[in-house]
Amino acid sequence: MIVAEPATPVGVTGRVIGWVKHHVPTRESIEANRWLRPVAHRILVPHLWRFNRRSVPRAVALGTFTGILFPFAHMLVAAILSLPFRANVPIAVGTTLINNPITFLPIQGLAYKIGYWVLRLDREVPGQPIATNVAANAGWLHRLMMQGGPAKYFVPWLVGLVIIALVLSASGYFATKFTWRLKIARKYRRRHLKTGN
């Protein structure tokens, strides 16, 4: 007896679904992979792959945080951090795509501006005699580090990046929790309207 495979939609949607089915690893392929076999028992824990009201908001926060803070290898970091935080692995990995080629430069520029504003590098610092003494005795290395090096560009960028990651991950966490509760409340309301209670 020949069993027909379920029909996939034709067109762009069908091609996308076919590509995803072909390229996304199955549970069996993860178990059979020789590189993942030593940790497969930890990766394939069922609660890491279920969509529930606790693991999904954690995954959104974790994926957003790692996606912004780690510009490279953020998917791997999110998948690894999903284990101790008991977050949904696919959602955490998918949410890291908030940092993509289109959003990368705006996020980095905004991070620098926020860090520069938070650190108040454009303000004059009180204690002019100390500043004058330091400026008079500073060598070329001090000038390089303070006027054109890490203190001027890297530190504000890093501070701003951490602030953006914290704010967006917290807002993603609470927005997901709120949306989940709203969805459950609607289901509950519909169920009780049908039964007439």
Short mmCIF file of C-alpha atoms in Angstrom, two decimals:
data_model
loop_
_atom_site.label_atom_id
_atom_site.label_comp_id
_atom_site.label_asym_id
_atom_site.label_seq_id
_atom_site.Cartn_x
_atom_site.Cartn_y
_atom_site.Cartn_z
CA MET A 1 0.00 0.00 0.00
CA ILE A 2 1.38 3.38 -0.99
CA VAL A 3 0.94 6.19 1.52
CA ALA A 4 0.76 9.66 0.01
CA GLU A 5 2.69 12.44 1.66
CA PRO A 6 0.67 15.45 2.79
CA ALA A 7 0.46 18.08 0.09
CA THR A 8 2.50 21.20 0.63
CA PRO A 9 1.19 24.54 -0.60
CA VAL A 10 2.32 25.59 -4.04
CA GLY A 11 4.25 28.77 -4.66
CA VAL A 12 6.59 30.74 -2.44
CA THR A 13 4.99 29.45 0.76
CA GLY A 14 5.40 25.86 -0.40
CA ARG A 15 9.03 26.39 -1.26
CA VAL A 16 9.74 28.02 2.11
CA ILE A 17 7.97 25.20 3.98
CA GLY A 18 9.85 22.63 1.92
CA TRP A 19 13.19 24.33 2.56
CA VAL A 20 12.49 24.50 6.31
CA LYS A 21 11.43 20.83 6.46
CA HIS A 22 14.56 19.82 4.59
CA HIS A 23 17.05 21.92 6.58
CA VAL A 24 15.71 21.97 10.14
CA PRO A 25 17.16 19.04 12.09
CA THR A 26 14.80 16.49 13.58
CA ARG A 27 15.07 15.04 17.05
CA GLU A 28 16.43 11.81 15.59
CA SER A 29 19.12 13.60 13.59
CA ILE A 30 20.23 15.50 16.71
CA GLU A 31 20.40 12.23 18.68
CA ALA A 32 22.40 10.60 15.87
CA ASN A 33 24.88 13.46 15.41
CA ARG A 34 28.25 12.32 16.72
CA TRP A 35 29.21 15.82 17.89
CA LEU A 36 26.01 16.32 19.86
CA ARG A 37 25.70 12.79 21.21
CA PRO A 38 27.59 13.54 24.49
CA VAL A 39 25.19 16.39 25.34
CA ALA A 40 22.06 15.14 23.54
CA HIS A 41 20.45 14.06 26.80
CA ARG A 42 20.64 17.69 28.01
CA ILE A 43 19.64 19.35 24.74
CA LEU A 44 16.68 17.09 24.02
CA VAL A 45 14.97 17.53 27.40
CA PRO A 46 11.28 17.92 26.50
CA HIS A 47 10.62 21.06 28.58
CA LEU A 48 13.21 22.97 26.54
CA TRP A 49 11.17 22.38 23.36
CA ARG A 50 7.63 22.94 24.69
CA PHE A 51 5.81 26.22 24.30
CA ASN A 52 4.43 27.21 27.70
CA ARG A 53 3.81 30.40 29.63
CA ARG A 54 7.10 30.19 31.54
CA SER A 55 9.63 29.07 28.96
CA VAL A 56 8.56 31.32 26.08
CA PRO A 57 8.96 34.69 27.88
CA ARG A 58 12.32 33.51 29.23
CA ALA A 59 13.35 32.56 25.71
CA VAL A 60 12.29 35.93 24.28
CA ALA A 61 14.28 37.79 26.95
CA LEU A 62 17.30 35.51 26.57
CA GLY A 63 17.28 35.63 22.77
CA THR A 64 16.91 39.41 22.71
CA PHE A 65 19.67 39.88 25.26
CA THR A 66 22.16 37.58 23.52
CA GLY A 67 21.16 38.82 20.06
CA ILE A 68 22.04 42.38 20.97
CA LEU A 69 24.97 41.84 23.30
CA PHE A 70 26.77 39.21 21.20
CA PRO A 71 26.85 40.38 17.58
CA PHE A 72 28.45 37.13 16.41
CA ALA A 73 27.59 33.56 17.41
CA HIS A 74 24.51 34.83 19.22
CA MET A 75 22.42 31.78 18.22
CA LEU A 76 24.91 29.39 19.77
CA VAL A 77 25.14 31.47 22.95
CA ALA A 78 21.33 31.62 23.21
CA ALA A 79 21.00 27.86 22.71
CA ILE A 80 23.63 27.13 25.37
CA LEU A 81 22.14 29.63 27.84
CA SER A 82 18.66 28.17 27.29
CA LEU A 83 19.73 25.08 29.22
CA PRO A 84 20.38 26.65 32.66
CA PHE A 85 17.57 29.22 32.28
CA ARG A 86 15.05 26.54 31.17
CA ALA A 87 14.02 28.66 28.21
CA ASN A 88 12.45 27.41 24.99
CA VAL A 89 15.40 26.73 22.66
CA PRO A 90 13.75 27.45 19.26
CA ILE A 91 12.27 30.74 20.48
CA ALA A 92 15.55 31.83 22.09
CA VAL A 93 17.50 31.05 18.93
CA GLY A 94 14.88 32.70 16.70
CA THR A 95 14.67 35.84 18.80
CA THR A 96 18.39 36.48 18.35
CA LEU A 97 17.54 37.51 14.81
CA ILE A 98 16.60 40.92 16.21
CA ASN A 99 20.25 41.63 15.42
CA ASN A 100 20.49 41.19 11.65
CA PRO A 101 22.27 43.01 8.81
CA ILE A 102 19.46 45.59 8.61
CA THR A 103 19.32 46.41 12.35
CA PHE A 104 23.01 45.93 13.20
CA LEU A 105 24.29 49.44 12.42
CA PRO A 106 21.32 51.32 13.93
CA ILE A 107 21.65 49.30 17.15
CA GLN A 108 25.39 49.97 17.35
CA GLY A 109 24.98 53.69 16.67
CA LEU A 110 22.18 54.01 19.20
CA ALA A 111 24.26 52.10 21.75
CA TYR A 112 27.12 54.57 21.35
CA LYS A 113 24.79 57.57 21.69
CA ILE A 114 23.07 56.13 24.78
CA GLY A 115 26.41 55.23 26.40
CA TYR A 116 27.83 58.65 25.59
CA TRP A 117 24.76 60.32 27.13
CA VAL A 118 24.76 58.06 30.24
CA LEU A 119 28.45 58.56 30.91
CA ARG A 120 28.09 62.31 30.26
CA LEU A 121 31.31 62.49 28.32
CA ASP A 122 30.26 65.79 26.77
CA ARG A 123 29.89 67.57 30.14
CA GLU A 124 32.57 69.38 32.02
CA VAL A 125 33.61 67.58 35.16
CA PRO A 126 34.00 69.60 38.40
CA GLY A 127 37.46 69.67 39.91
CA GLN A 128 39.26 71.82 37.39
CA PRO A 129 42.60 71.90 39.29
CA ILE A 130 42.85 68.10 39.14
CA ALA A 131 41.92 68.03 35.47
CA THR A 132 44.49 70.73 34.69
CA ASN A 133 47.20 68.84 36.61
CA VAL A 134 46.43 65.58 34.80
CA ALA A 135 46.36 67.33 31.43
CA ALA A 136 49.70 69.00 32.12
CA ASN A 137 51.40 65.70 33.04
CA ALA A 138 49.74 63.38 30.54
CA GLY A 139 51.89 61.60 28.03
CA TRP A 140 51.10 60.53 24.48
CA LEU A 141 49.68 57.17 25.62
CA HIS A 142 47.24 58.82 28.01
CA ARG A 143 46.10 61.22 25.27
CA LEU A 144 45.65 58.34 22.84
CA MET A 145 43.58 56.31 25.30
CA MET A 146 41.43 59.18 26.54
CA GLN A 147 40.93 61.23 23.39
CA GLY A 148 40.71 58.65 20.65
CA GLY A 149 40.80 55.18 22.13
CA PRO A 150 38.68 52.89 24.25
CA ALA A 151 37.59 55.51 26.77
CA LYS A 152 36.08 57.66 24.05
CA TYR A 153 34.48 55.04 21.78
CA PHE A 154 34.50 51.52 23.23
CA VAL A 155 33.31 52.22 26.79
CA PRO A 156 30.26 54.33 25.79
CA TRP A 157 29.37 51.80 23.08
CA LEU A 158 29.58 48.89 25.55
CA VAL A 159 27.57 50.70 28.24
CA GLY A 160 24.90 51.63 25.69
CA LEU A 161 24.80 48.09 24.31
CA VAL A 162 24.25 46.62 27.78
CA ILE A 163 21.50 49.18 28.47
CA ILE A 164 19.74 48.43 25.17
CA ALA A 165 20.02 44.68 25.76
CA LEU A 166 18.60 44.95 29.28
CA VAL A 167 15.73 47.27 28.33
CA LEU A 168 14.69 45.32 25.22
CA SER A 169 14.96 41.92 26.88
CA ALA A 170 12.92 43.07 29.90
CA SER A 171 10.28 44.66 27.68
CA GLY A 172 10.18 41.53 25.51
CA TYR A 173 9.76 39.36 28.59
CA PHE A 174 6.87 41.39 29.98
CA ALA A 175 5.21 41.89 26.58
CA THR A 176 5.30 38.13 25.95
CA LYS A 177 3.92 37.37 29.41
CA PHE A 178 1.14 39.94 28.91
CA THR A 179 0.29 38.62 25.43
CA TRP A 180 0.22 35.04 26.73
CA ARG A 181 -2.12 36.00 29.60
CA LEU A 182 -4.36 37.95 27.22
CA LYS A 183 -4.60 34.96 24.87
CA ILE A 184 -5.49 32.62 27.76
CA ALA A 185 -8.10 35.09 29.07
CA ARG A 186 -9.73 35.26 25.62
CA LYS A 187 -9.84 31.48 25.36
CA TYR A 188 -11.35 31.27 28.85
CA ARG A 189 -13.95 33.93 28.01
CA ARG A 190 -14.93 32.20 24.74
CA ARG A 191 -15.24 28.84 26.46
CA HIS A 192 -17.53 30.27 29.13
CA LEU A 193 -19.64 32.16 26.59
CA LYS A 194 -20.23 28.92 24.64
CA THR A 195 -21.25 26.99 27.74
CA GLY A 196 -23.42 29.86 29.00
CA ASN A 197 -21.80 30.11 32.46
#
